[in-house]
């Protein structure tokens, strides 16, 4: 299918052939007929892409500090790769569209049916694309009397409507709208529909004239020297009851002129993205209320509402995102709001680049509402292919030849660490990549040279030309995908964790035992050069070891999928497994008991202390903390036993002590190597030559069971037998 993408590094906007998305479980698949370009938001996105890095540094000194901190912590090479990874992305443009439902997920059935005319919202979802996949709470049925081109305004209309609700504008009140772009013009119409008197302000004369045509009682230019007097006269000398700022501006001028236009104790609502340098005294002296309107209503940025489709009860939250969208379309159906009056261009999707040239001013012509139009194809002919081939498959090769690798999942870690490492290795062909996101699949395939891009993981797992599959998805899919690939005759490199439950773990093991293929879990630290030197230091020991592993992990947002019990499983299962694996590998022994104490509760256990007792008598502690200062190196491992000691600092340098002597390996400025390239090389070597896995799956399974026991111990406060 065709989709409009903006490439951050180059700033180019292109119409690209990408794989179509899959139907969300709690959503629907929609064949677009129209999508609306939001002039303010999308202009800023396009202009920001490909921008001068020096200018970006001036505008965002906080990002500069983050880059410098990372360079000091992780090294120049890792930092350059991370920055490149952030820049080498294709951003899907658009967030408001309308079309026909092609398919409905199981958790959206009843709310929607195939063939429904629907309007959709959501950045990264309701894009400029022939096919979009949208969660159920970000889609609404379109009334019969509303055309789909009018319905494509639904997101911008809901943004304007939410601003009016936040302003609490009431019948007969005098309201000022600053910024008469698309949102501003719709705000004028909505305020008039609510029985308010409206005064519009803009920097452009044509927008002022249009606002008057939309029903504004008065409208004038921002540069008008009599602006304050006109607002005073409009409000019968009292000042405006509410001021809605719908401008898109980097300056704080709208915020700063508002007090002069407002009455005592009036409301000022920032709807658009404007500077927020607020003149305190001016707001204080009139006791003005400054409010921010958050997008299109309650539910925005709540993953449970937006992605999982869990609604808020109307008795508690009357106007959610979805209900605002419905209300806007009802007003359009009644003829109270008329989006069609704001349309200046209707452009086919194939010529979308021209549309953005108009928006950015590269092509000089007046514009406001720009609609992208899509081919009117029967639903049976909709471009729903979930795989796009970029080059032909190679001829079959013998086992000892090149490994043809498929990848499922291409998030930040895969793009910045695993895939760059694979590119540098020999005897591997990157055959295909599958991700849930159409733009991500296409961009990843293009950047790293994959043969095809897909949005359906079956395209990788069931491809006969693929020998091995690398699984790097979110944690909840790890076990399912690994088991499917093994049963399909593929070797599997499975990023940690191996599974999120004992049942999943047993399924993976059963699939591996019956497959005769290589299964390697991504416990990379055991492949790090400094760790291998440490391990060799204690290879001839006769006594148990005492081990202490401290991790200055840093916090993650409570809303992150990593700590979600369903998707991520929490950090103890998802991340502490690395440290457990190191201690298990170092002792060559299984853990017998686990005792865990944590500060947090539930899946938010970011601070945990684990004590492990091993069958060979060794003991180890793992301190995994999120509250430390980032200037402290992330990881330190201390090992003592058999008359020897060792300290490993952040996989950069190693201190070995024995017989009163100190041996140093590496140094504080050494390049950090956590073993990612070595583990991938070992996996490919095992696949090519039919060798056993470099990481015994039975050992990896034991490590996983230890983390399960840790979760149980943290919950009960008691030691748990493994």
XYZ file of C-alpha atoms in Angstrom:
722
model
C 0.000 0.000 0.000
C 1.022 3.640 -0.363
C 1.864 5.715 2.727
C 3.267 9.207 3.258
C 6.489 9.131 5.296
C 8.791 11.879 6.469
C 12.458 10.957 6.854
C 13.961 12.685 9.856
C 17.582 12.650 8.735
C 17.054 14.096 5.239
C 13.784 15.894 5.867
C 12.363 14.386 2.671
C 8.654 13.612 2.438
C 7.846 10.662 0.194
C 4.991 8.393 -0.834
C 6.349 4.892 -0.211
C 5.091 1.376 -0.921
C 4.947 -0.333 2.492
C 3.321 -3.513 3.821
C -0.254 -3.066 5.023
C -0.882 -3.286 8.780
C -2.624 -6.166 10.524
C -6.025 -5.831 12.177
C -5.572 -4.918 15.868
C -7.175 -7.274 18.363
C -9.045 -4.326 19.905
C -9.403 -2.302 16.726
C -10.248 -2.212 13.060
C -8.631 -2.122 9.649
C -9.817 0.790 7.507
C -9.493 1.547 3.808
C -9.028 5.304 3.643
C -10.958 7.510 1.255
C -9.799 10.851 2.650
C -7.234 12.085 5.153
C -6.683 15.637 6.342
C -3.343 17.424 6.533
C -3.151 19.458 9.728
C -1.277 22.587 8.545
C 0.168 23.687 11.891
C 1.246 20.373 13.418
C 2.410 18.716 10.219
C 4.224 21.803 8.984
C 6.279 21.843 12.187
C 7.039 18.122 11.830
C 8.164 18.463 8.228
C 10.230 21.575 8.895
C 11.903 19.924 11.904
C 13.012 16.938 9.812
C 16.470 17.228 8.317
C 17.109 20.328 10.358
C 20.561 21.650 11.115
C 21.955 19.805 14.144
C 23.504 23.013 15.476
C 20.105 24.717 15.441
C 18.579 21.692 17.145
C 21.275 21.872 19.815
C 20.488 25.542 20.427
C 16.780 24.838 20.719
C 17.145 21.690 22.870
C 20.155 21.982 25.198
C 18.624 19.177 27.275
C 19.197 16.778 24.370
C 22.823 17.909 24.109
C 23.319 17.079 27.777
C 21.771 13.629 27.259
C 24.139 12.936 24.365
C 27.186 14.047 26.365
C 26.118 11.957 29.354
C 25.667 8.901 27.160
C 29.064 9.448 25.531
C 30.708 9.575 28.953
C 28.802 6.508 30.120
C 28.703 4.264 27.033
C 31.460 5.586 24.776
C 31.577 7.591 21.560
C 30.834 4.690 19.198
C 27.710 3.589 21.071
C 26.513 7.186 21.302
C 27.000 7.830 17.583
C 25.038 4.658 16.803
C 22.255 5.708 19.184
C 21.998 9.182 17.624
C 22.012 7.691 14.145
C 19.285 5.284 15.207
C 17.137 8.194 16.379
C 17.669 10.025 13.096
C 17.267 7.091 10.713
C 13.534 6.810 11.179
C 10.579 7.266 8.884
C 7.775 9.168 10.588
C 4.226 8.431 9.436
C 2.396 11.703 8.812
C -1.257 12.438 9.422
C -3.673 11.806 12.282
C -7.182 12.375 10.918
C -8.898 10.281 8.252
C -12.097 8.590 7.124
C -12.916 5.497 5.109
C -14.544 2.074 5.102
C -13.959 -0.776 7.552
C -12.239 -3.787 5.979
C -11.888 -5.950 9.082
C -12.711 -5.849 12.796
C -10.627 -7.350 15.595
C -12.255 -9.750 18.077
C -12.346 -7.159 20.878
C -13.965 -4.516 18.652
C -16.743 -6.646 17.198
C -20.179 -5.382 18.067
C -18.922 -1.818 18.224
C -17.995 -1.949 14.520
C -18.807 -4.106 11.532
C -17.135 -4.714 8.191
C -18.380 -2.126 5.722
C -18.964 0.615 8.315
C -18.091 4.147 7.261
C -15.750 5.367 9.983
C -13.660 8.383 10.954
C -10.362 7.760 12.742
C -7.917 9.671 14.933
C -4.442 9.215 16.341
C -0.868 10.150 15.489
C 0.937 7.096 14.163
C -2.430 5.430 13.561
C -4.875 7.466 11.447
C -2.160 8.261 8.944
C -1.961 9.323 5.335
C -2.032 5.745 4.052
C -4.272 3.605 1.893
C -4.914 1.241 4.814
C -4.801 2.146 8.518
C -5.132 0.049 11.684
C -6.892 1.962 14.449
C -7.881 1.000 18.034
C -11.621 0.920 18.719
C -11.625 3.987 20.987
C -10.039 6.126 18.273
C -12.664 5.382 15.631
C -16.325 6.394 15.308
C -19.113 5.597 12.895
C -19.902 8.389 10.443
C -23.569 9.508 10.359
C -25.306 8.734 7.064
C -25.760 12.403 6.207
C -22.049 13.234 6.640
C -19.693 12.817 3.691
C -16.386 11.061 4.281
C -14.413 14.131 3.217
C -16.141 16.134 5.973
C -15.640 13.228 8.398
C -11.889 13.330 7.738
C -11.838 16.525 9.847
C -12.802 14.487 12.938
C -9.502 14.779 14.849
C -9.019 18.494 14.282
C -12.680 19.008 15.132
C -12.314 17.060 18.375
C -9.248 19.139 19.292
C -11.258 22.332 18.789
C -14.208 20.899 20.715
C -12.020 19.872 23.653
C -10.621 23.418 23.784
C -14.152 24.813 23.997
C -14.972 22.338 26.788
C -11.830 23.261 28.752
C -12.740 26.953 28.387
C -16.192 26.125 29.766
C -17.576 28.743 27.372
C -21.238 29.423 28.114
C -24.257 30.841 26.338
C -23.865 34.561 25.690
C -20.231 34.828 26.760
C -17.701 36.898 24.833
C -14.850 34.711 23.565
C -11.639 35.593 21.747
C -9.957 33.083 19.419
C -6.258 33.814 18.746
C -5.024 31.964 15.681
C -7.481 31.374 12.854
C -5.964 28.348 11.184
C -7.862 25.103 10.784
C -8.418 24.530 14.526
C -9.194 28.216 15.053
C -11.805 28.335 12.275
C -13.536 25.244 13.658
C -13.376 26.769 17.144
C -15.181 29.848 15.816
C -17.934 27.639 14.401
C -18.220 25.606 17.617
C -18.396 28.683 19.850
C -21.128 30.152 17.682
C -22.982 26.842 17.891
C -22.689 27.084 21.697
C -24.344 30.514 21.684
C -21.195 32.527 22.341
C -20.128 35.801 20.792
C -16.775 35.426 19.007
C -13.853 37.757 18.266
C -11.137 36.322 16.003
C -7.475 37.387 15.748
C -4.835 36.289 13.248
C -1.701 37.584 11.545
C -3.099 36.897 8.052
C -5.834 38.986 6.430
C -7.339 36.052 4.503
C -7.810 34.083 7.746
C -9.518 37.106 9.328
C -11.912 37.384 6.392
C -12.629 33.648 6.483
C -13.441 33.788 10.209
C -15.981 36.507 9.554
C -17.503 34.326 6.844
C -17.665 31.457 9.377
C -19.763 33.597 11.691
C -17.290 35.453 13.901
C -18.957 38.612 15.224
C -15.710 40.553 14.861
C -12.273 39.650 13.504
C -9.119 41.678 13.003
C -5.401 41.450 12.415
C -2.941 40.969 15.265
C -1.090 44.035 13.976
C -4.190 46.225 14.209
C -3.185 49.186 16.439
C -6.758 49.363 17.754
C -6.916 45.668 18.721
C -7.376 46.237 22.455
C -9.999 48.918 21.903
C -11.938 46.685 19.520
C -11.985 43.800 22.005
C -13.052 46.174 24.762
C -15.906 47.471 22.619
C -16.854 43.907 21.613
C -17.081 42.908 25.283
C -18.973 46.042 26.346
C -15.949 47.299 28.253
C -15.583 44.225 30.456
C -12.982 42.217 28.513
C -13.376 38.706 27.133
C -14.806 35.932 29.305
C -12.625 33.304 27.634
C -9.608 33.428 25.347
C -8.777 30.347 23.291
C -5.281 30.281 21.802
C -5.395 28.061 18.725
C -2.266 29.442 17.072
C 0.799 27.347 16.221
C 3.737 29.582 17.075
C 7.151 29.288 18.680
C 6.704 32.752 20.215
C 4.852 33.581 23.428
C 3.019 36.531 21.900
C -0.462 34.914 22.129
C 0.057 34.111 25.821
C 1.397 37.605 26.491
C -1.382 39.594 24.801
C -4.177 37.552 26.395
C -4.273 39.444 29.745
C -4.907 42.739 27.975
C -7.921 41.223 26.207
C -9.413 39.426 29.200
C -11.797 40.488 31.919
C -10.991 40.002 35.580
C -10.855 36.265 36.486
C -11.297 35.158 32.881
C -10.098 31.860 31.418
C -7.169 31.552 28.985
C -6.894 28.184 27.212
C -3.793 27.110 25.273
C -5.073 24.754 22.585
C -2.291 25.138 20.024
C 1.458 24.670 20.431
C 2.689 28.115 21.462
C 5.460 29.596 23.575
C 4.665 29.588 27.282
C 6.669 32.540 28.608
C 3.826 33.687 30.871
C 3.877 37.273 32.250
C 3.065 36.417 35.853
C 2.070 39.872 37.053
C -0.397 40.410 34.222
C -2.075 37.067 34.966
C -1.894 37.579 38.724
C -3.420 41.046 38.737
C -6.536 39.799 36.954
C -6.447 36.375 38.657
C -6.661 34.725 35.257
C -6.963 30.970 34.933
C -4.453 29.558 32.445
C -5.535 26.135 31.244
C -4.015 23.714 28.752
C -6.295 21.666 26.545
C -4.839 18.202 26.003
C -5.413 17.182 22.411
C -8.824 15.681 21.697
C -9.923 14.833 25.200
C -9.687 12.450 28.170
C -8.034 9.187 27.202
C -5.224 10.852 25.262
C -1.834 9.300 26.099
C -3.516 6.608 28.227
C -2.374 3.330 26.674
C -5.135 1.386 28.408
C -7.776 3.599 26.805
C -6.198 4.190 23.413
C -4.490 0.889 22.628
C -6.390 -1.648 24.699
C -9.840 -0.166 24.127
C -10.852 0.163 27.785
C -13.414 2.983 27.954
C -14.124 5.366 30.834
C -17.661 5.202 32.295
C -19.745 8.162 31.002
C -20.893 8.856 34.550
C -17.319 9.690 35.502
C -15.879 10.960 32.206
C -18.663 12.294 30.016
C -16.520 13.526 27.134
C -13.688 11.194 26.168
C -11.694 11.361 22.942
C -14.141 9.080 21.187
C -17.234 10.847 22.487
C -15.778 14.209 21.422
C -15.264 12.757 17.947
C -18.878 11.554 17.885
C -20.161 14.922 19.085
C -18.232 16.761 16.393
C -19.666 14.559 13.639
C -23.167 15.020 15.084
C -22.707 18.788 14.747
C -21.558 18.294 11.159
C -24.615 16.113 10.489
C -26.872 18.850 11.875
C -25.244 21.438 9.615
C -24.091 23.447 12.625
C -20.426 22.962 11.735
C -19.353 22.890 8.082
C -15.784 21.652 7.499
C -16.214 21.750 3.721
C -16.019 25.549 3.858
C -12.406 25.223 4.982
C -11.172 22.960 2.170
C -8.795 24.649 -0.259
C -7.161 21.612 -1.895
C -8.053 18.002 -2.740
C -4.916 16.152 -3.826
C -4.461 12.460 -4.757
C -2.227 10.462 -2.403
C 0.265 9.891 -5.226
C 0.895 13.669 -5.280
C 1.200 14.070 -1.498
C 4.683 15.551 -1.864
C 3.104 18.507 -3.683
C 0.680 18.966 -0.790
C 3.566 19.329 1.664
C 5.358 21.727 -0.647
C 2.275 23.921 -0.308
C 2.195 23.534 3.491
C 5.874 24.444 3.918
C 5.680 27.371 1.495
C 7.965 25.764 -1.073
C 5.064 26.170 -3.482
C 3.578 29.610 -2.887
C -0.200 29.453 -2.857
C -2.824 30.110 -0.177
C -4.119 27.054 1.660
C -6.008 25.931 4.731
C -7.733 22.565 4.608
C -5.813 20.113 2.411
C -7.444 16.725 1.870
C -5.573 13.740 0.470
C -7.747 11.487 -1.675
C -7.321 7.721 -2.075
C -8.310 5.394 -4.934
C -11.957 4.272 -4.731
C -11.335 0.540 -4.955
C -13.779 -2.232 -4.037
C -12.871 -3.665 -0.628
C -11.963 -6.943 -2.332
C -9.246 -5.082 -4.242
C -7.872 -3.089 -1.300
C -4.033 -3.150 -1.052
C -3.867 -5.381 2.033
C -0.589 -7.181 1.261
C 1.387 -7.453 4.499
C 4.704 -8.175 2.753
C 6.727 -6.049 0.346
C 9.702 -7.620 -1.461
C 12.733 -5.386 -1.881
C 14.997 -7.929 -3.603
C 14.814 -11.554 -4.697
C 15.735 -14.463 -2.436
C 19.127 -16.069 -2.872
C 19.515 -19.608 -4.128
C 19.453 -22.327 -1.430
C 22.852 -22.782 0.168
C 24.387 -25.719 2.044
C 24.283 -25.767 5.846
C 27.909 -24.660 6.099
C 27.277 -21.646 3.894
C 25.503 -18.392 4.586
C 22.740 -18.314 7.190
C 19.616 -16.679 5.801
C 18.207 -14.796 8.764
C 14.746 -13.413 9.386
C 14.067 -10.870 12.117
C 10.820 -10.321 13.999
C 10.726 -7.064 15.942
C 12.843 -4.002 15.212
C 12.576 -1.679 18.160
C 15.251 0.701 19.380
C 17.505 -2.031 20.816
C 17.405 -4.157 17.683
C 18.062 -1.186 15.393
C 20.856 0.322 17.483
C 22.642 -2.833 18.717
C 21.688 -6.145 17.133
C 21.217 -5.202 13.483
C 24.369 -3.030 13.212
C 26.322 -5.928 14.737
C 24.816 -8.392 12.254
C 25.712 -6.113 9.343
C 29.387 -6.441 10.249
C 29.369 -10.251 10.447
C 30.159 -12.658 7.638
C 28.122 -15.658 6.509
C 24.724 -14.074 7.138
C 22.094 -12.808 4.720
C 19.403 -10.538 6.159
C 16.457 -12.107 4.384
C 13.350 -10.477 5.862
C 12.126 -8.329 8.753
C 8.672 -8.109 10.297
C 7.441 -5.407 12.665
C 3.956 -4.316 13.690
C 4.525 -0.864 12.180
C 4.414 -0.512 8.381
C 6.872 2.444 8.277
C 9.245 0.733 10.715
C 9.246 -2.485 8.693
C 10.017 -0.664 5.446
C 12.635 1.675 6.928
C 14.421 -1.132 8.789
C 14.479 -3.330 5.699
C 15.814 -0.489 3.563
C 18.452 0.663 6.039
C 19.883 -2.770 6.834
C 19.438 -4.412 3.434
C 16.731 -6.998 4.123
C 15.140 -8.776 1.188
C 11.591 -8.056 2.301
C 9.584 -6.099 4.849
C 6.417 -7.371 6.522
C 3.933 -6.519 9.251
C 2.908 -10.148 9.846
C 5.457 -12.301 11.674
C 4.190 -15.373 9.824
C 5.872 -13.961 6.701
C 9.245 -14.554 8.389
C 8.541 -17.713 10.353
C 6.907 -19.522 7.421
C 9.337 -18.406 4.696
C 11.045 -21.498 3.265
C 14.113 -19.480 2.255
C 14.885 -18.542 5.876
C 17.179 -20.739 8.001
C 17.037 -18.912 11.330
C 14.858 -16.345 13.072
C 15.920 -13.615 15.488
C 13.104 -12.639 17.871
C 13.395 -9.114 19.320
C 9.783 -8.125 19.947
C 8.192 -6.969 23.162
C 8.497 -9.647 25.812
C 4.950 -11.017 25.664
C 5.552 -12.428 22.162
C 8.949 -14.031 22.799
C 7.856 -17.538 23.744
C 5.059 -17.766 21.186
C 7.253 -16.701 18.279
C 10.218 -18.830 19.332
C 8.066 -21.950 19.639
C 6.410 -21.295 16.266
C 9.760 -20.791 14.528
C 11.282 -23.917 16.080
C 8.272 -25.989 15.069
C 8.629 -24.530 11.591
C 12.140 -25.950 11.329
C 14.044 -22.718 12.022
C 16.880 -22.131 14.443
C 16.080 -19.290 16.833
C 18.011 -16.489 18.475
C 15.620 -15.350 21.201
C 16.206 -12.070 22.984
C 15.688 -12.253 26.723
C 13.487 -12.993 28.573
C 12.885 -16.528 27.391
C 9.276 -16.458 28.606
C 6.952 -14.605 30.979
C 5.334 -17.645 32.608
C 6.205 -21.268 33.438
C 3.693 -22.450 30.833
C 5.323 -20.370 28.096
C 8.743 -21.605 29.157
C 7.754 -25.260 28.911
C 6.228 -24.666 25.480
C 9.497 -23.208 24.180
C 11.522 -26.069 25.655
C 9.200 -28.701 24.173
C 9.424 -27.053 20.749
C 13.226 -26.929 20.966
C 13.658 -30.523 22.182
C 11.606 -31.881 19.299
C 13.075 -29.594 16.621
C 16.733 -30.548 16.413
C 17.504 -26.861 15.830
C 19.632 -24.287 17.624
C 17.927 -22.186 20.297
C 20.014 -19.432 21.857
C 18.724 -16.914 24.402
C 20.281 -13.441 24.225
C 22.340 -13.550 27.416
C 25.110 -11.458 25.890
C 27.116 -10.603 28.992
C 28.625 -14.082 29.216
C 30.253 -13.320 25.814
C 31.843 -10.014 26.908
C 35.683 -10.139 26.692
C 36.215 -8.689 30.178
C 33.752 -11.138 31.722
C 35.376 -14.077 29.950
C 38.732 -13.034 31.422
C 37.118 -12.866 34.869
C 35.541 -16.294 34.405
C 38.884 -17.780 33.417
C 40.420 -16.211 36.556
C 38.260 -18.486 38.711
C 38.213 -21.523 36.395
C 40.459 -23.640 38.636
C 38.798 -22.723 41.930
C 38.068 -25.370 44.549
C 35.958 -23.330 46.941
C 32.569 -21.606 46.602
C 32.387 -17.994 45.443
C 30.932 -14.898 47.037
C 29.520 -12.613 44.329
C 28.000 -9.139 44.394
C 26.418 -7.656 41.262
C 25.263 -4.016 41.465
C 23.180 -2.433 38.703
C 22.506 1.316 38.572
C 19.628 0.758 36.161
C 17.868 4.105 36.100
C 14.123 4.531 36.238
C 11.592 3.856 33.501
C 8.225 5.563 33.251
C 5.384 3.770 35.060
C 3.521 3.772 31.739
C 6.340 1.935 29.928
C 5.499 -1.443 28.408
C 8.598 -2.844 30.151
C 6.871 -2.722 33.551
C 3.472 -3.694 32.196
C 2.792 -7.173 33.662
C 1.281 -8.410 30.385
C 3.616 -6.946 27.743
C 6.892 -6.638 29.621
C 6.603 -8.794 32.711
C 8.460 -6.268 34.841
C 12.161 -5.562 35.139
C 12.966 -8.489 37.412
C 11.976 -10.975 34.711
C 12.875 -8.774 31.757
C 16.259 -7.377 32.823
C 17.567 -8.930 36.051
C 17.711 -12.225 34.149
C 20.982 -10.923 32.618
C 22.612 -10.680 36.032
C 21.267 -14.052 37.151
C 22.718 -15.631 34.012
C 26.159 -14.186 34.743
C 26.185 -15.660 38.259
C 24.873 -19.027 37.046
C 27.478 -19.148 34.271
C 30.289 -18.042 36.572
C 29.590 -20.721 39.184
C 28.639 -23.390 36.674
C 25.985 -24.297 39.207
C 22.232 -23.950 39.521
C 20.655 -21.619 42.058
C 18.922 -23.489 44.868
C 17.059 -20.711 46.696
C 16.108 -17.119 45.929
C 15.228 -14.420 48.419
C 14.068 -11.094 47.002
C 13.255 -7.833 48.725
C 11.903 -4.849 46.845
C 10.874 -1.278 47.501
C 8.089 -1.145 44.923
C 4.998 -3.260 44.538
C 3.578 -5.293 41.681
C 5.294 -4.968 38.323
C 6.816 -1.622 39.336
C 9.641 -3.326 41.277
C 12.430 -1.176 39.892
C 14.466 -1.501 43.104
C 15.131 -5.067 44.164
C 17.752 -6.980 46.146
C 18.148 -10.666 45.313
C 20.119 -13.166 47.377
C 20.927 -16.430 45.617
C 22.346 -19.632 47.117
C 23.846 -22.063 44.631
C 24.101 -25.836 44.792
C 27.919 -25.671 44.873
C 27.770 -23.544 48.039
C 28.384 -20.196 46.329
C 26.260 -17.196 47.267
C 25.472 -14.081 45.311
C 23.570 -10.851 45.646
C 22.102 -8.733 42.892
C 21.298 -5.119 43.702
C 19.103 -3.714 40.939
C 18.325 -0.076 41.663
C 16.531 2.635 39.713
C 17.133 5.612 41.984
C 20.869 6.153 41.603
C 22.693 8.993 39.882
C 23.419 8.359 36.197
C 27.048 9.455 36.552
C 27.725 6.213 38.432
C 28.672 3.430 35.977
C 25.742 1.139 35.341
C 27.131 -2.269 36.333
C 29.766 -3.590 38.719
C 30.499 -7.210 39.561
C 32.713 -8.214 42.513
C 33.777 -11.828 42.976
C 35.792 -13.287 45.856
C 36.884 -16.846 46.558
C 39.700 -19.357 46.639
C 42.239 -16.674 47.561
C 41.361 -14.532 44.569
C 39.277 -11.429 43.932
C 38.021 -9.627 40.854
C 36.128 -6.424 40.126
C 34.485 -5.887 36.737
C 33.434 -2.291 36.033
C 30.778 -1.747 33.380
C 32.428 -4.187 30.941
C 35.217 -1.674 30.323
C 37.899 -2.641 32.761
C 38.746 -5.462 35.096
C 40.876 -5.659 38.227
C 42.235 -9.086 39.169
C 43.767 -9.665 42.619
C 45.842 -12.683 43.703
C 48.891 -13.278 45.905
C 49.003 -9.601 46.814
C 49.288 -8.538 43.188
C 46.913 -6.516 41.012
C 46.413 -7.095 37.291
C 44.454 -4.522 35.296
C 42.607 -5.277 32.071
C 41.179 -2.417 30.034
C 40.491 0.955 31.622
C 37.862 3.585 32.339
C 38.204 4.975 28.811
C 38.124 1.577 27.118
C 35.319 0.839 24.664
C 32.491 -0.954 26.392
C 31.819 -4.416 24.985
C 28.889 -6.330 26.444
C 29.297 -9.234 24.048
C 26.484 -8.589 21.568
C 28.577 -9.131 18.440
C 30.237 -12.216 19.920
C 26.940 -13.851 20.899
C 25.488 -13.299 17.415
C 28.644 -14.658 15.793
C 28.507 -17.728 18.040
C 24.855 -18.301 17.129
C 25.515 -18.087 13.392
C 28.490 -20.413 13.750
C 26.352 -22.985 15.579
C 23.657 -22.817 12.888
C 26.162 -23.072 10.022
C 28.019 -26.053 11.435
C 25.200 -27.849 13.242
C 26.712 -27.342 16.680
C 24.938 -27.130 20.020
C 23.756 -23.747 21.206
C 26.449 -21.539 22.784
C 23.904 -20.889 25.555
C 22.399 -24.180 26.712
C 18.600 -23.722 26.552
C 18.226 -25.813 29.713
C 20.510 -23.370 31.545
C 18.624 -20.409 30.074
C 15.398 -22.012 31.271
C 16.853 -22.360 34.772
C 17.810 -18.675 34.761
C 14.250 -17.824 33.767
C 12.840 -19.977 36.585
C 15.091 -18.117 39.023
C 13.493 -14.810 37.982
C 10.019 -16.314 38.403
C 11.058 -17.392 41.901
C 12.369 -13.877 42.547
C 8.996 -12.372 41.665
C 7.261 -14.836 43.994
C 9.728 -14.131 46.809
C 9.302 -10.365 46.446
C 5.537 -10.860 46.619
C 5.525 -13.117 49.684
C 8.598 -11.812 51.494
C 9.888 -15.394 51.869
C 12.743 -17.381 50.298
C 11.657 -19.552 47.377
C 13.114 -22.852 46.247
C 13.946 -22.975 42.539
